[in-house]
Coordinates of C-alpha atoms (C1' of nucleotides) in Angstrom, one line a residue:
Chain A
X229 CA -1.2 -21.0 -6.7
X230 CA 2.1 -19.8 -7.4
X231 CA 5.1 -22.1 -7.1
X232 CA 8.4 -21.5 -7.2
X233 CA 10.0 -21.0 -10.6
X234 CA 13.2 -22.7 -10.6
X235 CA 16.3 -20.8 -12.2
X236 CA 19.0 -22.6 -12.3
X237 CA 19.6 -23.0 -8.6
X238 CA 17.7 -20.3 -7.5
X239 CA 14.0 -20.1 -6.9
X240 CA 12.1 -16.8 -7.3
X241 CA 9.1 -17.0 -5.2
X242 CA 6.7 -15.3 -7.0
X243 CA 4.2 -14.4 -4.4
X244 CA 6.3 -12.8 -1.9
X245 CA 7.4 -9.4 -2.9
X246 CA 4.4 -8.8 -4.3
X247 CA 4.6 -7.0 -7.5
X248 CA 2.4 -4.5 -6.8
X249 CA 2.0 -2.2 -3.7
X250 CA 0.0 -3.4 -1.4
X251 CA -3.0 -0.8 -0.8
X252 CA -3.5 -2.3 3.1
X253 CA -0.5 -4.2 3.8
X254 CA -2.4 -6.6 5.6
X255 CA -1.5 -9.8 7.5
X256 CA -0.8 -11.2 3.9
X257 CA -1.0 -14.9 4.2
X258 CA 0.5 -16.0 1.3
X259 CA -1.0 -18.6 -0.6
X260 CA 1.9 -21.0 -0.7
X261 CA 1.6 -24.7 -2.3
X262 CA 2.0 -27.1 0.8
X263 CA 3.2 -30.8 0.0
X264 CA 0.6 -32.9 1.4
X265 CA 1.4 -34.1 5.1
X266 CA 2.9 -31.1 6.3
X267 CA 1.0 -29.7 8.9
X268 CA -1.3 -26.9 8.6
X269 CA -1.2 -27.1 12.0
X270 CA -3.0 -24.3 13.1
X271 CA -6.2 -25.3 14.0
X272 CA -8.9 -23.4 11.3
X273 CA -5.9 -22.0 9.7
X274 CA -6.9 -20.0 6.5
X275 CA -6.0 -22.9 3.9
X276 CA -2.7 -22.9 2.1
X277 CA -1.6 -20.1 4.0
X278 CA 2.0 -20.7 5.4
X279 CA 3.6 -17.2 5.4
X280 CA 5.5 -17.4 8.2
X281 CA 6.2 -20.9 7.5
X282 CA 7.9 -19.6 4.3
X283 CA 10.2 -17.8 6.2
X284 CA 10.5 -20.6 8.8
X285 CA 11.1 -23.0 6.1
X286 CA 14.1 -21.0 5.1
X287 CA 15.6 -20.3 8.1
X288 CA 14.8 -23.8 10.2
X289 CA 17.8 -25.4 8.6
X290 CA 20.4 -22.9 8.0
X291 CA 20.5 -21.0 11.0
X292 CA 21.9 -18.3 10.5
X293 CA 20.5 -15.7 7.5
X294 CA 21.2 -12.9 9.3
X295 CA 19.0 -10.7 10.3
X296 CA 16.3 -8.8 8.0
X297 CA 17.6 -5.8 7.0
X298 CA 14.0 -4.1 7.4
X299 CA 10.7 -4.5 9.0
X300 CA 11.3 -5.1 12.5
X301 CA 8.2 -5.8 13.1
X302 CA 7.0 -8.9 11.8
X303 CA 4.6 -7.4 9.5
X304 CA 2.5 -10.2 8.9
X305 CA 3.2 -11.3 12.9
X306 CA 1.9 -14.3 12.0
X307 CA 4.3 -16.1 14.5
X308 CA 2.4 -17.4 17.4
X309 CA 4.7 -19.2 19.8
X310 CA 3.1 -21.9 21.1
X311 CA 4.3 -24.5 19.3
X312 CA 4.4 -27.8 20.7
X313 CA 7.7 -30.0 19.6
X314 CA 6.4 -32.1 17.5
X315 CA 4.6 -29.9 15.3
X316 CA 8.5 -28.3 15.5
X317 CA 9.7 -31.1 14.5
X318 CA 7.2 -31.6 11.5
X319 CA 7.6 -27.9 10.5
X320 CA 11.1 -28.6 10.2
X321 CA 10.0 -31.6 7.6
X322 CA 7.9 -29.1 5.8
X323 CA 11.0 -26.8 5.8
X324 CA 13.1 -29.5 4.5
X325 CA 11.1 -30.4 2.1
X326 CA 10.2 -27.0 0.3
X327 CA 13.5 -26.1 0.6
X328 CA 14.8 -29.0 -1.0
X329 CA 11.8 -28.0 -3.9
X330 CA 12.4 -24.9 -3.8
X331 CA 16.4 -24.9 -3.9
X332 CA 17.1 -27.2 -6.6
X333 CA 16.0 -29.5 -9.4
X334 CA 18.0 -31.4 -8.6
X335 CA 16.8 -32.9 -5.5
X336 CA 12.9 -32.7 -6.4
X337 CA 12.6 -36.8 -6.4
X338 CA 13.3 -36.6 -2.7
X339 CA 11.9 -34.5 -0.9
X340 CA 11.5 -36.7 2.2
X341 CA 15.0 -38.2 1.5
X342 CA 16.8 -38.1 4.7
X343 CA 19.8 -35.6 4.9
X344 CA 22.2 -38.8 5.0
X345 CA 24.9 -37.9 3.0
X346 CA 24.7 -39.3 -0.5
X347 CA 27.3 -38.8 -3.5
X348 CA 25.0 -35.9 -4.0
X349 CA 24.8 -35.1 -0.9
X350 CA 26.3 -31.6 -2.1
X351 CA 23.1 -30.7 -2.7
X352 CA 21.9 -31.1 0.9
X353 CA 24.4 -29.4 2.5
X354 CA 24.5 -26.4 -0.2
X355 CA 20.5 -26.2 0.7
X356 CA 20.4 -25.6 3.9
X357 CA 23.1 -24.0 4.5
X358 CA 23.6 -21.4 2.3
X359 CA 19.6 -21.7 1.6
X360 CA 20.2 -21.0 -1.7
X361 CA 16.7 -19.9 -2.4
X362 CA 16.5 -17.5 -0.2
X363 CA 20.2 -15.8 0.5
X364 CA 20.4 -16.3 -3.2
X365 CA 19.0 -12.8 -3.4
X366 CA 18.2 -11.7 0.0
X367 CA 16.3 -8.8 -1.7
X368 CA 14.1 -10.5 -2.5
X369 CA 13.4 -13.9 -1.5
X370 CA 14.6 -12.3 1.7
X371 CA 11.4 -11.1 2.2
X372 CA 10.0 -14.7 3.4
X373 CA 12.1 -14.5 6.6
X374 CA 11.1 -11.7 8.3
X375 CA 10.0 -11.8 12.0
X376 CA 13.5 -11.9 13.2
X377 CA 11.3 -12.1 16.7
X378 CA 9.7 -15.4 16.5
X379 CA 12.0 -18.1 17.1
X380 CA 9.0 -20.5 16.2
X381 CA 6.4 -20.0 13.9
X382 CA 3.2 -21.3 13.9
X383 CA 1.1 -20.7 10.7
X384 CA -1.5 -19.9 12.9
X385 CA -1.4 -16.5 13.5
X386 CA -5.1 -15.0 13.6
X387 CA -4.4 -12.3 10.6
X388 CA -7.3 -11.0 12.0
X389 CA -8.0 -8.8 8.8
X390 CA -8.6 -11.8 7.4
X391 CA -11.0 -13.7 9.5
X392 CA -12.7 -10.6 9.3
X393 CA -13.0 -10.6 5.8
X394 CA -13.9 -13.8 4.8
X395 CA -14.3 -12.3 1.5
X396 CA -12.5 -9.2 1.5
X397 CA -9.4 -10.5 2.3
X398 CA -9.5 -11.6 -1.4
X399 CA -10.0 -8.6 -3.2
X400 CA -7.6 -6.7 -0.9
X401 CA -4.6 -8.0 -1.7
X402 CA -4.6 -9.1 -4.9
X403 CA -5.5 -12.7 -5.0
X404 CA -3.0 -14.5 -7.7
X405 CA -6.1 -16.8 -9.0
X406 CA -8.5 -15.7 -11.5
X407 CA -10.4 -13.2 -10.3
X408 CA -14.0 -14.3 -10.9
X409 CA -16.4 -11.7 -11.6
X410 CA -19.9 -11.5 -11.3
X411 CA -22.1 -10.4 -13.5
X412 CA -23.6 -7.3 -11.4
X413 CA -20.0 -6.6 -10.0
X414 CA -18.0 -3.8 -10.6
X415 CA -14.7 -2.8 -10.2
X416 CA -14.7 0.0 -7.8
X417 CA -11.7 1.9 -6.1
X418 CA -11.2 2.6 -2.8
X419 CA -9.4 5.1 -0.7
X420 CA -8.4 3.1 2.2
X421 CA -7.3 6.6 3.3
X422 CA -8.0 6.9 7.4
X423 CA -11.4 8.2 7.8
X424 CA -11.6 9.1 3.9
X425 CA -12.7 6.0 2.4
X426 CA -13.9 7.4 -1.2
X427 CA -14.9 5.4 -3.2
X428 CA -14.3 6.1 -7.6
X429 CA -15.3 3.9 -10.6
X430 CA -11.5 4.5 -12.0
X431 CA -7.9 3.9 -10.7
X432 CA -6.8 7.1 -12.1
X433 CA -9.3 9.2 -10.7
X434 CA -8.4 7.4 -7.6
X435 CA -4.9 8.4 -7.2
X436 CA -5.5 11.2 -8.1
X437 CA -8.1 11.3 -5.2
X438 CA -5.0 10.3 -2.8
X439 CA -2.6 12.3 -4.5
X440 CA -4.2 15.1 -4.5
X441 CA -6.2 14.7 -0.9
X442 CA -3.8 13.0 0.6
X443 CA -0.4 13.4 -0.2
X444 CA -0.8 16.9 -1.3
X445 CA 0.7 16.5 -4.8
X446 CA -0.6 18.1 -7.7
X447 CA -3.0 16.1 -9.4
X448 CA -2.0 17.0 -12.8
X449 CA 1.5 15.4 -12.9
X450 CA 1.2 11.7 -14.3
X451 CA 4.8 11.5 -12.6
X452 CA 3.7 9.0 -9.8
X453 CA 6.0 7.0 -7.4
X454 CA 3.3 4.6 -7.2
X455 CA 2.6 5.8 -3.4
X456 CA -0.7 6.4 -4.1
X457 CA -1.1 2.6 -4.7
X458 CA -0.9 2.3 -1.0
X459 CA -4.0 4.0 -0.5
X460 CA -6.3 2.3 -2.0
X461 CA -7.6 -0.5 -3.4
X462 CA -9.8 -2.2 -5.9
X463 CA -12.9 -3.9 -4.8
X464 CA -15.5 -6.2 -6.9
X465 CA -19.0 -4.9 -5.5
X466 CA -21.9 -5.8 -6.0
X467 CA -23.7 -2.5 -6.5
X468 CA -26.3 -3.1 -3.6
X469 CA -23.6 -4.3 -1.3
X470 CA -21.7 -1.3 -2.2
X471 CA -22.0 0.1 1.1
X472 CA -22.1 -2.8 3.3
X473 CA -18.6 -3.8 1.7
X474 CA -17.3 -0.9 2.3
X475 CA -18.0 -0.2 6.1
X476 CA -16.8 -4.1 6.7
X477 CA -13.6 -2.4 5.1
X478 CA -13.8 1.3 6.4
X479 CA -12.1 2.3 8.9
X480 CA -9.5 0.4 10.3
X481 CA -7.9 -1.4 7.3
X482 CA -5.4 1.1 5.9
X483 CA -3.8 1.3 9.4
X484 CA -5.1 -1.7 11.3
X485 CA -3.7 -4.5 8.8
X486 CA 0.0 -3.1 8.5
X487 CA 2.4 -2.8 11.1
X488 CA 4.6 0.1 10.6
X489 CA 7.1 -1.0 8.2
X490 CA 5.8 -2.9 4.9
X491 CA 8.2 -4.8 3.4
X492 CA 9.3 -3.8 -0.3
X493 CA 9.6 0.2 0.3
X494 CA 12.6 0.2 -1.8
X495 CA 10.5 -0.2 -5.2
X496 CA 8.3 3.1 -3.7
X497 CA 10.8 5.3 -2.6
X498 CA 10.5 6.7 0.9
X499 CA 7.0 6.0 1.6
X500 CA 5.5 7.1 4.6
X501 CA 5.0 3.7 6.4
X502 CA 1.6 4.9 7.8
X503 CA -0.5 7.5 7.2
X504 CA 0.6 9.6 9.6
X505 CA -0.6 13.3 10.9
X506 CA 0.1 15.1 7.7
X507 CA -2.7 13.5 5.6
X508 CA -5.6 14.5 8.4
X509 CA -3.9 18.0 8.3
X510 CA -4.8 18.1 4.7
X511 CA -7.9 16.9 5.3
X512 CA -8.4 19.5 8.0
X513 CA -9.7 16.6 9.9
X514 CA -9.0 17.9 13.6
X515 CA -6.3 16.2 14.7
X516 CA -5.9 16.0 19.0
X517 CA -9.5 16.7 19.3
X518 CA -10.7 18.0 22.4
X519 CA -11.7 14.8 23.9
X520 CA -10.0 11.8 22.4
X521 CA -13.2 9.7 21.5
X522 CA -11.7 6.5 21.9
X523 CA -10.1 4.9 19.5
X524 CA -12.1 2.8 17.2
X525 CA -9.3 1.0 15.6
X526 CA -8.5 -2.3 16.9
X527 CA -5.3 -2.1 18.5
X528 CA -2.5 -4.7 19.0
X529 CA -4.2 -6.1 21.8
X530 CA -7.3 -7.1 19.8
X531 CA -6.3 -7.3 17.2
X532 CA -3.3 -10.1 18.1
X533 CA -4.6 -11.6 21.3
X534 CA -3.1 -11.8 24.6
X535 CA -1.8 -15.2 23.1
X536 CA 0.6 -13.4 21.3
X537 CA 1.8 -10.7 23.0
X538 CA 5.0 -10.6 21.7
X539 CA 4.0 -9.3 18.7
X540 CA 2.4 -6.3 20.1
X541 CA 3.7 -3.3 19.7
X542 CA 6.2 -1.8 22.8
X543 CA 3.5 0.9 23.6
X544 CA 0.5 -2.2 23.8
X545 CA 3.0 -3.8 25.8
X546 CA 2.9 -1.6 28.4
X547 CA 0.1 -0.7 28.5
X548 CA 0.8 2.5 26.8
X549 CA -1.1 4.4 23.5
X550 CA -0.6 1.9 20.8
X551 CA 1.9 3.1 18.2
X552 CA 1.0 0.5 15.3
X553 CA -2.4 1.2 15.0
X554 CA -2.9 4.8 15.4
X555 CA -6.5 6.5 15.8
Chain B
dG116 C1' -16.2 -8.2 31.1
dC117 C1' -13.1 -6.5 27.7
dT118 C1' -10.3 -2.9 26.0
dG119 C1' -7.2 1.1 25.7
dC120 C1' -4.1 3.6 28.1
dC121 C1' -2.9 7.1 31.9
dG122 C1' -0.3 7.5 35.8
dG123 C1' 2.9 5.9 38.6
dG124 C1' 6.4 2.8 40.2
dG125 C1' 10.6 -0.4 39.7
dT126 C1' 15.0 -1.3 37.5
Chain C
dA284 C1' 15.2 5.0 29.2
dC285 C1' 13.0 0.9 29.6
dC286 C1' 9.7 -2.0 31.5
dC287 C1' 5.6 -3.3 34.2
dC288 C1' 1.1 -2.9 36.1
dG289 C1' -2.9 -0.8 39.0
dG290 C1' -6.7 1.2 38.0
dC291 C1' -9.9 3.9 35.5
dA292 C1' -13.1 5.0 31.8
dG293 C1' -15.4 3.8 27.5
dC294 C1' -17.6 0.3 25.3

DNA sequence: GCTGCCGGGGT
DNA sequence: ACCCCGGCAGC
């Protein structure tokens, strides 16, 4: 569980811009402490997963925070829009009250104080409006607010990735707990590469895999952006469920799970926010084949429901070839 | 029946 | 150009 880490008045979420590249950029619900009472509202929501929230929480009370400089698509989408008042009203008391834990010491005794104006009642108004923790440094706290689309958030976006991988979902992203091993596990690496999907015992080997396969680099140079990281990821298999792992992750995840822009680019350089035709071309996987098999990857539709159409992409919407999750 | 998306139409 | 949707084909 990661908390906020109070620096003088700022906060540095620790989870958000996550410090390492995300190999599949999926739906990342982050794994943010909830005071008790607020509302998880959405029903069978993933536990402790508030993402959106995050950025609701932020935003609810200062209005403006301008809009997100990147990622114009709310990566994680997790905004559905039904979202019934009072729930607004009690995600607005969840806002309150992490911002007021998250923006200063000061006001940690009261989180459920009311914003009546107190000799320190400073501190209320500094909170919300400048939001302290998050404009502070809208690098990188800035990161919580994205979805500049939803005006309300529920938490209760389907991150399908997730539900699909009860377990995977773990390993994929990094979670921030221990990582408990098991005995017959091992650490394998996987190229989340579009139809690739190699699997190597070692990280190194692996980006060189990517680098080398993918990106068309030469596989002796250590000097690495780091891209590769994007391509792959680490997985605790069990050796007999090896394979079955590994086709619950194959072939939609590198693409599937991240909308086109992933936040935090500026760390990577210009990095190619999906694997786009270049890679196959390397591959000399035949790109426009003859007939178009139907894509296999799910696309916005499925993969976001009608319920929330508005976070499909523009081509989805109309109907058109989907443009987030390419075949 | 659901899904992806082509083709065509409206603005 | 943008947006919408009928309708078809694959599953």
């Amino acid at each position: 569980m990661q908390v906020p880490v109070p620096m003088g008045t700022e906060v540095i979420w620790l989870p958000v811009p996550l410090p390492v590249p995300l190999p599949v950029p999926l739906p990342v619900p982050l794994p943010v402490p909830l005071p008790s009472g607020v509302p998880s509202q959405a029903a069978g929501m993933m536990p402790g997963i508030i993402s959106p929230n995050i950025s609701e929480c932020c935003r609810a009370p200062m209005g403006a925070f301008g809009p997100r400089p990147s990622s114009p698509q709310p990566l994680f989408a997790l905004a559905g829009r039904k979202l019934s008042g009072k729930a607004g009203i009690d995600e607005v008391m969840a806002a309150a009250v992490l911002t007021s834990l998250s923006t200063s010491p000061l006001v940690l005794g009261h989180p459920r104080a009311a914003p009546a104006p107190e000799p320190g009642g400073e501190v209320w108004k500094e909170a919300p409006a400048m939001s302290s923790s998050c404009s502070s440094s809208s690098n990188t706290s800035g990161d919580w607010s994205w979805d500049p689309a939803s005006d309300r958030s529920t938490p209760s976006m389907p991150s399908p990735p997730l539900s699909s991988h009860p377990d995977g979902a773990h390993f994929v992203f990094g979670e921030p707990g221990p990582r408990k091993r098991k005995n017959s596990t091992k650490v394998m690496f996987k190229c989340l590469w579009k139809s690739c999907g190699k699997v190597l015992s070692s990280s190194s080997g692996m980006q060189k895999h990517i680098r080398t396969a993918h990106l068309g680099r030469k596989p002796d140079l250590e000097q690495s952006d780091g891209e590769e990281d994007f391509y792959y990821t680490e997985l605790d298999v069990d050796v007999e469920s090896l394979t079955d792992g590994l086709s619950s992750l194959t072939p939609v995840s590198p693409t599937s799970s991240v909308p086109p822009a992933f936040p935090g680019p500026e760390a990577q350089g210009p990095v190619p926010p999906l694997p786009l035709p270049s890679p196959d071309l390397a591959l000399g996987s035949p790109r426009s084949p003859p007939q178009r098999p139907r894509g296999e990857a799910k696309k916005c539709r499925k993969v976001y429901g009608m319920e929330n159409r508005e976070l499909w992409c523009t081509a989805c919407r109309w109907k058109k070839a989907c443009q987030r999750f390419l075949d």
